[in-house]
XYZ file of C-alpha atoms in Angstrom:
693
model
C 56.168 23.539 24.822
C 59.184 25.632 23.901
C 59.060 29.315 24.790
C 58.457 30.864 21.396
C 56.648 33.524 19.381
C 54.199 30.933 18.040
C 53.657 28.515 15.222
C 54.180 29.706 11.675
C 51.042 29.587 9.625
C 52.144 31.892 6.844
C 55.624 30.833 5.797
C 59.089 30.161 7.181
C 61.194 32.631 5.264
C 60.248 36.270 5.279
C 62.205 39.428 5.840
C 61.974 43.181 5.586
C 63.987 44.977 2.950
C 67.040 46.832 4.199
C 65.111 50.062 3.880
C 62.467 48.713 6.298
C 64.773 47.425 9.015
C 63.525 47.071 12.550
C 65.379 45.943 15.668
C 63.631 42.693 16.594
C 62.822 39.272 15.184
C 59.723 39.478 13.037
C 59.036 35.878 12.057
C 59.516 32.369 13.430
C 58.296 28.791 13.260
C 58.769 26.038 15.789
C 56.489 23.515 13.965
C 54.829 22.524 17.265
C 51.215 23.085 16.274
C 51.222 21.933 12.664
C 47.798 20.346 11.994
C 47.481 20.581 8.195
C 49.583 18.880 5.477
C 52.238 17.976 8.060
C 53.667 15.045 6.059
C 54.801 14.916 2.431
C 51.833 12.852 1.276
C 50.869 15.266 -1.508
C 52.076 18.551 -2.992
C 49.896 20.599 -0.609
C 52.247 21.910 2.053
C 51.845 23.177 5.627
C 50.425 26.715 5.881
C 52.853 29.281 4.510
C 54.888 26.925 2.320
C 54.281 26.719 -1.427
C 54.546 22.910 -1.690
C 56.167 19.699 -0.583
C 58.746 18.677 -3.183
C 58.399 15.141 -4.622
C 56.240 13.689 -1.809
C 56.702 9.951 -1.277
C 56.761 7.231 1.349
C 58.702 3.981 1.702
C 59.095 1.053 4.085
C 62.517 -0.006 5.343
C 63.007 -2.664 8.025
C 59.249 -2.856 8.553
C 58.978 0.901 9.337
C 57.297 3.333 6.952
C 58.212 7.002 6.692
C 57.328 9.889 4.425
C 60.351 11.615 2.939
C 59.330 14.803 4.786
C 57.454 14.953 8.097
C 56.624 17.493 10.789
C 56.403 15.295 13.847
C 57.414 14.743 17.473
C 59.738 15.123 19.173
C 61.204 18.553 18.663
C 64.202 20.232 20.234
C 64.460 19.656 24.011
C 62.251 16.584 23.643
C 59.020 18.555 23.396
C 56.814 19.762 20.549
C 57.630 18.881 16.953
C 60.359 19.429 14.384
C 60.729 19.203 10.593
C 62.367 15.860 9.653
C 63.749 14.682 6.308
C 64.026 10.886 6.385
C 66.673 8.917 4.448
C 67.647 5.219 4.183
C 69.415 3.178 1.521
C 68.330 4.466 -1.862
C 65.433 6.432 -0.265
C 66.021 9.249 -1.217
C 69.039 10.834 -2.917
C 67.215 13.799 -4.451
C 65.040 16.686 -3.198
C 62.294 14.417 -1.894
C 60.397 15.672 1.139
C 61.819 19.176 1.119
C 59.740 22.350 1.316
C 59.463 25.166 -1.231
C 58.730 28.729 -0.132
C 57.887 31.767 -2.301
C 58.868 35.285 -1.206
C 56.606 38.207 -2.043
C 59.366 40.128 -3.826
C 60.226 42.720 -1.157
C 63.111 41.124 0.773
C 66.808 41.805 0.072
C 68.466 41.490 3.519
C 67.701 38.543 5.798
C 69.003 36.771 8.902
C 67.961 33.094 9.046
C 68.472 31.281 12.339
C 67.520 27.651 12.913
C 68.591 24.570 14.910
C 69.907 21.414 13.193
C 70.384 17.881 14.538
C 72.227 15.332 12.366
C 72.455 11.791 13.801
C 75.951 10.311 13.973
C 74.783 7.247 12.061
C 73.399 9.294 9.152
C 75.787 9.358 6.196
C 75.809 9.238 2.395
C 78.430 7.103 0.677
C 79.197 7.607 -3.004
C 81.701 6.755 -5.684
C 82.050 10.165 -7.286
C 81.932 13.852 -6.378
C 78.659 14.769 -4.696
C 76.813 17.869 -3.546
C 74.147 17.559 -0.850
C 72.229 20.832 -0.977
C 70.794 21.982 2.333
C 68.971 24.996 0.868
C 68.839 27.048 -2.319
C 67.843 30.704 -2.618
C 66.737 32.232 -5.928
C 66.920 36.022 -6.274
C 66.932 38.896 -8.727
C 64.134 37.566 -10.948
C 66.508 35.466 -13.060
C 68.927 32.516 -12.899
C 70.689 33.865 -9.811
C 71.005 31.280 -7.071
C 72.810 30.752 -3.769
C 73.325 27.168 -2.560
C 74.346 25.799 0.820
C 76.073 22.481 0.111
C 77.919 19.687 1.801
C 80.430 18.955 -0.949
C 82.732 15.937 -1.084
C 85.110 13.937 -3.253
C 84.325 10.552 -1.651
C 83.522 8.153 -0.317
C 81.670 9.641 2.735
C 80.112 13.076 3.076
C 80.437 12.863 6.858
C 84.110 11.961 6.763
C 85.188 14.001 3.715
C 82.584 16.718 3.103
C 82.989 20.481 3.326
C 80.261 23.002 4.120
C 80.305 25.347 1.119
C 78.215 28.124 -0.386
C 77.915 28.170 -4.160
C 77.029 31.294 -6.151
C 75.743 30.481 -9.635
C 76.468 33.928 -11.092
C 80.224 33.240 -11.097
C 80.158 29.426 -10.596
C 82.243 29.639 -7.437
C 82.332 27.417 -4.317
C 83.454 29.051 -1.061
C 84.228 26.904 1.971
C 82.404 27.983 5.142
C 83.408 25.034 7.390
C 86.201 22.546 6.830
C 85.544 18.855 7.467
C 86.683 18.913 11.108
C 84.314 21.765 12.005
C 81.534 20.249 9.958
C 81.827 16.853 11.687
C 81.640 18.650 15.018
C 78.236 20.033 13.965
C 77.014 16.585 12.824
C 77.415 14.930 16.214
C 73.791 14.006 16.938
C 73.148 17.099 19.046
C 71.182 20.248 18.330
C 73.299 23.122 16.989
C 72.304 26.704 16.197
C 73.007 27.795 12.595
C 72.506 31.436 11.572
C 73.031 33.043 8.164
C 73.088 36.686 7.110
C 72.727 37.491 3.388
C 72.498 41.076 2.117
C 71.963 41.230 -1.655
C 72.595 44.983 -1.844
C 75.932 45.065 0.008
C 77.283 41.644 -0.977
C 77.637 40.500 2.669
C 77.428 36.829 3.635
C 77.991 35.675 7.235
C 77.605 32.435 9.204
C 77.465 31.697 12.958
C 77.566 28.242 14.538
C 76.288 28.141 18.118
C 76.755 31.895 18.366
C 80.375 31.862 17.136
C 81.085 33.656 13.876
C 82.668 31.142 11.482
C 82.601 33.151 8.257
C 82.179 36.780 7.210
C 82.840 38.449 3.864
C 81.471 41.413 1.927
C 82.818 40.623 -1.527
C 80.127 38.294 -2.786
C 78.953 40.759 -5.424
C 75.330 39.663 -5.611
C 73.543 41.240 -8.563
C 71.035 42.953 -6.249
C 67.298 42.700 -6.414
C 65.196 40.744 -3.931
C 64.727 37.101 -2.990
C 62.260 35.186 -5.177
C 61.965 31.830 -3.435
C 63.577 29.232 -1.236
C 63.490 26.563 -3.917
C 64.029 23.752 -1.475
C 64.754 23.306 2.201
C 66.453 21.409 3.761
C 68.097 18.485 1.942
C 68.490 17.250 -1.590
C 70.407 16.596 -4.799
C 73.210 14.163 -3.891
C 73.754 13.121 -7.535
C 74.539 9.514 -6.678
C 75.130 7.354 -3.661
C 73.497 5.315 -0.915
C 72.424 6.316 2.581
C 72.986 4.244 5.713
C 70.836 1.074 5.709
C 68.342 2.112 8.439
C 66.050 5.130 8.697
C 67.652 8.347 10.000
C 66.318 11.901 9.820
C 67.875 15.328 9.670
C 65.942 17.529 12.137
C 65.221 21.268 11.819
C 63.562 23.310 14.550
C 63.009 26.806 15.959
C 63.307 29.098 12.974
C 63.674 32.853 13.527
C 64.074 35.621 10.956
C 65.196 39.117 11.878
C 66.663 42.265 10.432
C 69.422 42.018 13.067
C 71.456 39.166 14.495
C 69.390 36.742 16.648
C 71.845 34.266 18.156
C 71.191 31.084 20.172
C 68.472 30.852 22.798
C 64.804 31.637 22.970
C 62.920 34.818 22.160
C 60.171 36.643 23.987
C 56.598 35.573 23.236
C 54.749 37.568 20.585
C 51.497 38.915 22.023
C 50.741 41.747 19.568
C 48.342 41.410 16.624
C 49.443 42.578 13.166
C 49.594 46.296 12.443
C 47.575 47.293 9.357
C 48.159 50.144 6.902
C 47.899 51.279 3.275
C 44.237 50.347 2.798
C 43.116 50.790 -0.812
C 41.045 52.004 -2.615
C 39.508 55.094 -1.057
C 37.518 58.104 -2.202
C 35.475 57.946 -5.411
C 36.299 55.490 -8.184
C 35.884 56.426 -11.820
C 32.543 56.236 -13.584
C 31.926 52.810 -15.058
C 34.111 50.938 -12.552
C 32.595 47.471 -11.991
C 35.485 45.804 -10.121
C 38.538 46.875 -8.152
C 41.387 45.387 -6.114
C 40.932 45.832 -2.353
C 44.274 45.663 -0.540
C 46.228 46.494 2.604
C 49.629 45.845 4.223
C 50.594 44.376 7.592
C 53.814 44.799 9.547
C 54.304 41.037 9.814
C 53.199 37.921 7.967
C 49.495 37.436 8.645
C 46.239 35.976 7.322
C 43.498 38.566 6.748
C 39.698 38.331 6.428
C 36.907 40.859 5.975
C 33.230 41.458 6.652
C 30.813 43.940 5.071
C 29.462 45.006 8.459
C 31.425 46.399 11.378
C 32.131 44.607 14.641
C 32.456 41.036 13.364
C 35.157 38.992 15.167
C 38.050 37.569 13.147
C 36.886 33.987 13.647
C 33.381 34.798 12.400
C 34.432 36.679 9.283
C 33.526 34.905 6.035
C 35.193 37.209 3.500
C 38.496 35.802 2.255
C 41.464 37.540 0.635
C 42.630 35.744 -2.495
C 46.213 36.799 -1.715
C 47.195 36.704 1.950
C 49.622 34.991 4.301
C 52.548 37.373 3.862
C 52.639 41.158 4.431
C 50.603 42.164 1.362
C 46.937 41.184 1.124
C 44.341 41.678 -1.631
C 41.125 40.442 -3.231
C 38.962 41.670 -6.110
C 35.574 43.220 -5.359
C 33.320 42.869 -8.407
C 29.714 43.665 -9.234
C 30.202 47.330 -8.330
C 27.376 49.717 -9.266
C 27.631 53.410 -9.992
C 26.390 55.618 -7.166
C 26.964 52.974 -4.476
C 29.296 53.181 -1.490
C 31.198 50.124 -0.252
C 32.931 49.301 3.034
C 35.034 46.281 3.938
C 36.025 45.798 7.584
C 39.355 43.939 7.802
C 40.946 41.994 10.653
C 44.156 39.921 10.505
C 45.833 37.212 12.555
C 49.571 36.516 12.811
C 51.386 33.195 13.045
C 51.229 33.275 16.846
C 47.430 33.403 16.795
C 47.180 37.101 17.693
C 44.100 38.488 15.918
C 42.982 42.113 15.631
C 40.144 43.018 17.979
C 39.219 46.148 16.002
C 38.166 46.816 12.414
C 40.363 48.320 9.715
C 37.798 49.839 7.324
C 38.432 50.203 3.600
C 35.684 52.380 2.091
C 35.037 53.893 -1.317
C 32.280 55.081 -3.665
C 31.706 54.513 -7.388
C 30.903 57.629 -9.436
C 27.156 57.430 -10.274
C 27.799 58.620 -13.824
C 29.001 55.103 -14.524
C 25.618 53.483 -13.833
C 23.656 51.937 -16.695
C 20.109 50.736 -17.000
C 18.085 48.019 -18.657
C 18.926 47.208 -22.249
C 22.658 47.907 -21.959
C 23.428 45.790 -18.943
C 23.775 46.438 -15.246
C 27.044 47.506 -13.608
C 27.847 44.009 -12.447
C 29.457 40.710 -13.328
C 27.383 39.434 -16.262
C 27.920 36.273 -18.265
C 28.032 36.498 -22.051
C 25.509 33.644 -22.167
C 22.116 35.078 -21.267
C 20.836 31.605 -20.355
C 22.697 31.541 -17.035
C 21.691 35.011 -15.789
C 19.193 35.471 -12.956
C 15.633 35.796 -14.201
C 13.754 38.903 -15.288
C 10.845 40.263 -13.229
C 8.005 41.890 -15.205
C 5.255 42.109 -12.551
C 6.696 44.355 -9.846
C 3.657 46.171 -8.412
C 2.574 48.487 -5.593
C 0.088 46.590 -3.387
C -0.448 49.021 -0.504
C 0.513 52.441 0.834
C 0.676 54.394 4.090
C 1.845 57.925 4.724
C 5.475 56.712 4.952
C 5.657 53.307 3.279
C 4.782 51.351 0.160
C 4.254 47.578 -0.050
C 5.608 45.921 -3.199
C 4.900 42.509 -4.696
C 6.557 40.437 -7.425
C 7.064 36.833 -8.484
C 10.367 35.313 -7.404
C 12.732 34.014 -10.118
C 15.741 31.701 -10.445
C 19.271 32.966 -9.847
C 20.391 31.317 -13.091
C 21.926 28.393 -11.199
C 18.719 26.692 -10.101
C 18.286 28.457 -6.746
C 15.995 31.336 -5.674
C 17.574 34.659 -6.607
C 18.304 37.507 -4.199
C 17.145 41.045 -4.955
C 18.144 44.696 -4.782
C 15.327 47.298 -4.793
C 15.731 51.020 -5.535
C 13.351 53.989 -5.669
C 13.129 57.655 -6.621
C 10.576 60.266 -7.508
C 9.610 60.013 -11.185
C 11.265 59.436 -13.510
C 13.424 56.658 -12.027
C 16.963 56.126 -13.369
C 18.607 53.052 -11.851
C 22.089 54.474 -11.543
C 20.994 57.464 -9.459
C 18.096 55.807 -7.626
C 18.308 55.149 -3.869
C 18.557 51.745 -2.212
C 15.382 51.213 -0.177
C 14.960 50.839 3.578
C 12.628 48.412 5.294
C 11.994 44.748 4.592
C 12.822 45.307 0.911
C 16.380 46.438 1.726
C 19.280 44.723 -0.051
C 20.265 42.014 -0.080
C 16.693 40.694 -0.044
C 17.161 36.906 0.125
C 15.030 34.724 -2.127
C 12.680 32.068 -0.736
C 10.983 30.051 -3.462
C 11.105 30.290 -7.275
C 7.645 31.186 -8.642
C 6.215 32.322 -5.306
C 4.609 35.745 -4.835
C 6.844 37.864 -2.630
C 5.860 41.022 -0.753
C 8.055 43.463 1.130
C 7.747 47.013 2.438
C 9.735 50.126 1.547
C 9.890 52.451 4.544
C 11.068 55.983 5.267
C 9.065 57.674 2.469
C 7.479 61.130 2.492
C 3.753 61.727 2.844
C 1.553 62.269 -0.255
C 4.493 61.833 -2.634
C 4.744 59.986 -5.959
C 7.467 57.330 -6.164
C 8.737 54.817 -8.696
C 10.339 51.483 -7.796
C 12.531 48.990 -9.652
C 14.449 45.849 -8.677
C 17.025 43.435 -10.052
C 17.656 39.763 -9.254
C 21.178 38.502 -8.533
C 23.204 35.591 -7.216
C 26.440 35.619 -5.240
C 27.501 38.019 -2.504
C 26.021 41.495 -2.749
C 28.609 44.244 -3.453
C 31.368 41.628 -3.753
C 30.881 39.120 -6.597
C 27.196 39.374 -7.483
C 25.963 38.350 -10.955
C 22.891 40.427 -11.893
C 19.998 39.741 -14.236
C 17.972 42.297 -16.209
C 16.245 45.210 -14.507
C 12.536 44.732 -13.728
C 9.632 46.860 -14.866
C 9.058 50.131 -12.985
C 6.203 50.228 -10.445
C 4.640 53.524 -9.349
C 2.703 54.584 -6.262
C 1.695 57.587 -4.114
C 2.029 57.596 -0.349
C -1.093 58.502 1.650
C -1.915 61.952 2.990
C -2.523 62.351 6.722
C -5.594 64.579 5.965
C -8.796 63.239 4.372
C -9.778 64.545 0.919
C -12.156 67.512 0.904
C -15.389 66.826 -0.971
C -16.144 70.556 -1.224
C -16.893 73.496 1.103
C -20.317 73.376 2.910
C -20.978 77.002 2.080
C -23.812 78.085 -0.207
C -21.882 81.181 -1.190
C -18.710 79.296 -2.011
C -17.688 76.971 -4.731
C -18.572 73.319 -4.332
C -21.261 71.653 -2.319
C -23.503 73.738 -0.092
C -23.885 72.647 3.482
C -27.613 72.549 3.044
C -27.197 69.981 0.301
C -24.431 67.902 1.982
C -25.671 64.312 2.082
C -23.902 62.357 4.793
C -23.007 58.860 3.653
C -23.380 59.714 -0.020
C -20.857 58.294 -2.480
C -17.948 60.543 -3.393
C -14.624 60.287 -5.174
C -11.196 61.878 -5.342
C -10.534 64.669 -7.808
C -9.119 62.298 -10.425
C -11.955 59.779 -9.908
C -9.587 56.916 -8.979
C -10.490 56.640 -5.270
C -14.082 56.211 -3.987
C -15.518 56.795 -0.527
C -18.435 58.200 1.510
C -19.308 61.794 2.473
C -19.021 63.088 6.043
C -20.769 66.439 6.872
C -20.058 66.595 10.601
C -17.439 69.347 10.393
C -19.535 71.712 8.323
C -17.702 70.709 5.203
C -18.416 67.748 2.964
C -15.415 65.457 3.417
C -14.863 62.294 1.332
C -13.666 59.595 3.758
C -12.962 55.845 3.829
C -11.412 56.002 0.393
C -10.671 52.839 -1.586
C -8.990 52.483 -4.959
C -11.078 52.275 -8.105
C -10.486 49.096 -10.179
C -7.306 49.275 -12.222
C -8.117 50.211 -15.818
C -11.057 52.462 -14.898
C -11.139 55.421 -17.277
C -10.054 58.756 -15.830
C -9.040 62.149 -17.120
C -8.852 62.754 -20.856
C -7.348 59.448 -21.984
C -6.067 57.871 -18.762
C -6.851 54.850 -16.663
C -6.721 54.319 -12.889
C -3.692 52.462 -11.539
C -3.566 51.757 -7.801
C -5.730 54.766 -6.928
C -4.016 57.257 -9.222
C -4.874 58.415 -12.715
C -2.285 57.299 -15.238
C -2.087 58.167 -18.910
C -1.515 54.502 -19.739
C -1.671 53.972 -23.561
C -3.746 50.790 -23.475
C -3.489 48.603 -26.577
C -0.423 50.251 -28.018
C 2.500 48.128 -29.227
C 5.300 47.366 -26.804
C 8.374 45.128 -26.510
C 10.354 43.294 -23.838
C 13.432 44.958 -22.351
C 15.808 43.225 -24.770
C 13.461 43.849 -27.729
C 13.088 40.172 -28.678
C 9.421 39.782 -27.660
C 6.551 42.061 -28.780
C 3.007 42.604 -27.496
C 0.460 45.242 -26.498
C 0.215 47.423 -23.380
C -2.183 46.027 -20.764
C -3.378 48.782 -18.393
C -5.547 46.482 -16.269
C -2.493 45.408 -14.238
C -0.429 47.477 -11.847
C 1.810 48.715 -13.149
C 0.840 48.418 -16.789
C 2.629 45.531 -18.497
C 3.521 44.533 -22.007
C 1.112 41.626 -22.458
C 0.318 38.959 -25.070
C 4.014 38.656 -25.851
C 5.255 36.762 -28.908
C 8.833 36.104 -30.042
C 10.444 38.155 -32.780
C 11.939 36.109 -35.668
C 15.307 34.506 -34.876
C 18.098 36.742 -36.138
C 16.292 40.020 -35.491
C 18.867 42.589 -34.389
C 18.835 43.551 -30.706
C 21.145 45.547 -28.459
C 24.531 43.795 -28.501
C 23.448 40.807 -30.616
C 20.508 39.069 -32.290
C 17.262 37.513 -31.091
C 17.124 33.751 -30.645
C 14.041 31.982 -29.179
C 12.797 35.277 -27.741
C 16.025 36.281 -26.022
C 18.834 38.614 -27.080
C 22.166 36.803 -27.333
C 25.538 38.364 -28.203
C 27.039 37.659 -31.605
C 30.403 37.020 -29.902
C 29.009 34.363 -27.587
C 30.774 31.101 -28.227
C 27.755 29.077 -27.172
C 24.984 31.185 -28.725
C 24.801 28.756 -31.635
C 23.261 29.545 -35.041
C 20.856 32.383 -34.311
C 18.946 31.865 -37.560
C 18.434 28.126 -37.718
C 19.585 25.418 -40.101
C 20.314 26.596 -43.641
C 20.154 30.314 -42.823
C 22.466 32.982 -41.458
C 22.267 36.560 -40.195
C 22.421 39.326 -42.800
C 24.221 42.168 -40.919
C 22.868 44.846 -43.253
C 19.222 44.014 -42.687
C 19.359 42.368 -39.281
C 17.321 39.421 -40.567
C 17.965 35.770 -41.437
C 18.507 34.835 -45.059
C 19.150 31.523 -46.808
C 22.712 30.218 -47.002
C 24.443 30.263 -50.383
C 26.231 27.044 -51.304
C 29.875 27.824 -52.105
C 32.483 26.003 -54.144
C 33.666 22.611 -52.946
C 36.769 23.059 -50.829
C 37.876 19.525 -51.556
C 38.029 16.428 -49.391
C 38.742 16.532 -45.684
C 42.334 15.815 -44.600
C 43.126 12.125 -44.447
C 43.968 10.315 -41.216
C 47.644 10.788 -40.410
C 49.780 7.919 -39.198
C 49.854 7.692 -35.444
C 46.727 9.774 -34.906
C 43.922 7.934 -33.166
C 41.431 10.682 -34.027
C 39.123 10.728 -37.040
C 40.012 12.844 -40.058
C 39.380 16.515 -39.490
C 38.856 16.096 -35.733
C 40.662 18.328 -33.274
C 43.827 17.045 -31.631
C 43.860 19.859 -29.087
C 43.430 17.614 -26.051
C 46.430 15.299 -26.695
C 48.576 18.254 -27.757
C 47.641 20.119 -24.570
C 48.464 17.048 -22.476
C 51.824 16.697 -24.241
C 52.602 20.392 -23.745
C 51.737 20.150 -20.060
C 53.964 17.064 -19.652
C 56.894 18.809 -21.357
C 56.428 21.923 -19.214
C 56.438 19.856 -16.010
C 59.500 17.913 -17.158
C 61.410 21.076 -18.035
C 60.527 22.689 -14.705
C 61.603 19.649 -12.735
C 64.953 19.686 -14.546
C 65.353 23.368 -13.725
C 64.610 22.701 -10.071
C 67.338 20.072 -9.938
C 70.168 22.254 -11.180
């Protein structure tokens, strides 16, 4: 293996702006360890490149080659190099070259690479020809810099000049005359290095460490480099290559903010430096998604985890934009009042990965949280049919002095799989946005197990003898990243146990309550509200009600209440109620815990609900493209009354348009698909013509 920084996995061409100059090479590629998309078999390119241009293969003399290959051997007979193969009429255009996109921050670059051109490789032609070896686009417009071998015929090897062409003033400038060019096309490896500074107008060239050209009057329009449109061979206009396969070889690329020169460089052993993590602090109320980003001091690939201490190789969180020096992804499904942390590690092209976390942490203002009926702070589809299911039977099934056991029926995640769940709690009354995420086996994300199964879990860390309310929501996706939430569940209530038994009354004839002389050990007793029953213990001199159990749910208590899980609740049994979205109605059933809206029936289709109208017992938005006719055939929604009324037959608009000549569709049918296909074909054709300028 060649002594080298490492293999490029994030792009060949990269450079710091002149304002960010440092004193050492910062990027390189020796192609040795390419394992992905290493031949031009499809547009997908090796890591870091945007694409292979015009991938193809051909067979000449019984040997098949792709027009572009990264293959053995490389320089010095070891490793690999980038090879562009040519023979006969294969290929006289950009075939097999690589396209690279800059990130918009580079205006001053040194590009050093080694080239080997076999002595038997030559293009013959009958007219003027330009063989472009690379093309740089800059300044966000039609500003281009070409490196060409330009000739008047008949042989580029014997007659060509190495020239740079600047499109802005349509000028060719000779860098090497034919004698010096032929000396560099002698079948040996030669070091080529270019310096281009868009801000100062400097262009320089070194061949094997000897300066062959230097000028500062190029008058570039400024700006930064946009892309390397192709590298490293293409656009000969017309002509024929030698009859047998030959390849131009490129190897050992280095980019620096200072001159590099021939030879090798010291191995890179340092992982990427990370900075400028964003966002931080508290995001505005109502924020449901945000861009998470950071910068590195070299090209790198970054990942993240939502817990600290995860190694780079084990991280599953991916950045949608990474590979250069700027990295970002969008975190969605954010909820008001929550805090979020993403722990980032990056790896450079030499395989050096960070061993420590770079945390990016922020909080969403709780004032932005919403509750059931208006939608959760999350990613929610406009079609209610694909949301995770709604849970209406969340209940408290047991208590201790510091915990509460909950139960509910598991639902679908809207995509056919068991949903996951987030549970929150507070002292009454519960408001989802300000409620606290629970601890214990109910903590989020609580993974689903089986749709329709009864699920229990325990909320821990609660205070003794305290009333609490609980609520949950089902979701799919990754919690705090891209989760899609369903509706909020019903609210369940419960009271944690007291560490002291309930007093059945003082055993003192002179005091209030039971007298000791009348205390009947083992007699039935109850709590003050009548919702817990036990037996009397007189051993301490006071009548104490022990071994308490909950009275049946629905047992009358107080003035107009009923018992619910051992506590008296003023549950309005039998009163009218409705589902969360208002599209199903029923009566309150206090025999369940907590009380539920039972005996539900659908409201009429078209009944107004929050954000839309009812359809088949569910609220669907009016703007939903797939909601269909909410009111059924022959009717429509009357906005003023919120109900469905019969359609009115209007005047005849006349016959449908007739079939036009050349249209294979039926009259009145949409021609969007063929028009879209034609537009796409034209766009591709125009772009290809632009690329071949």
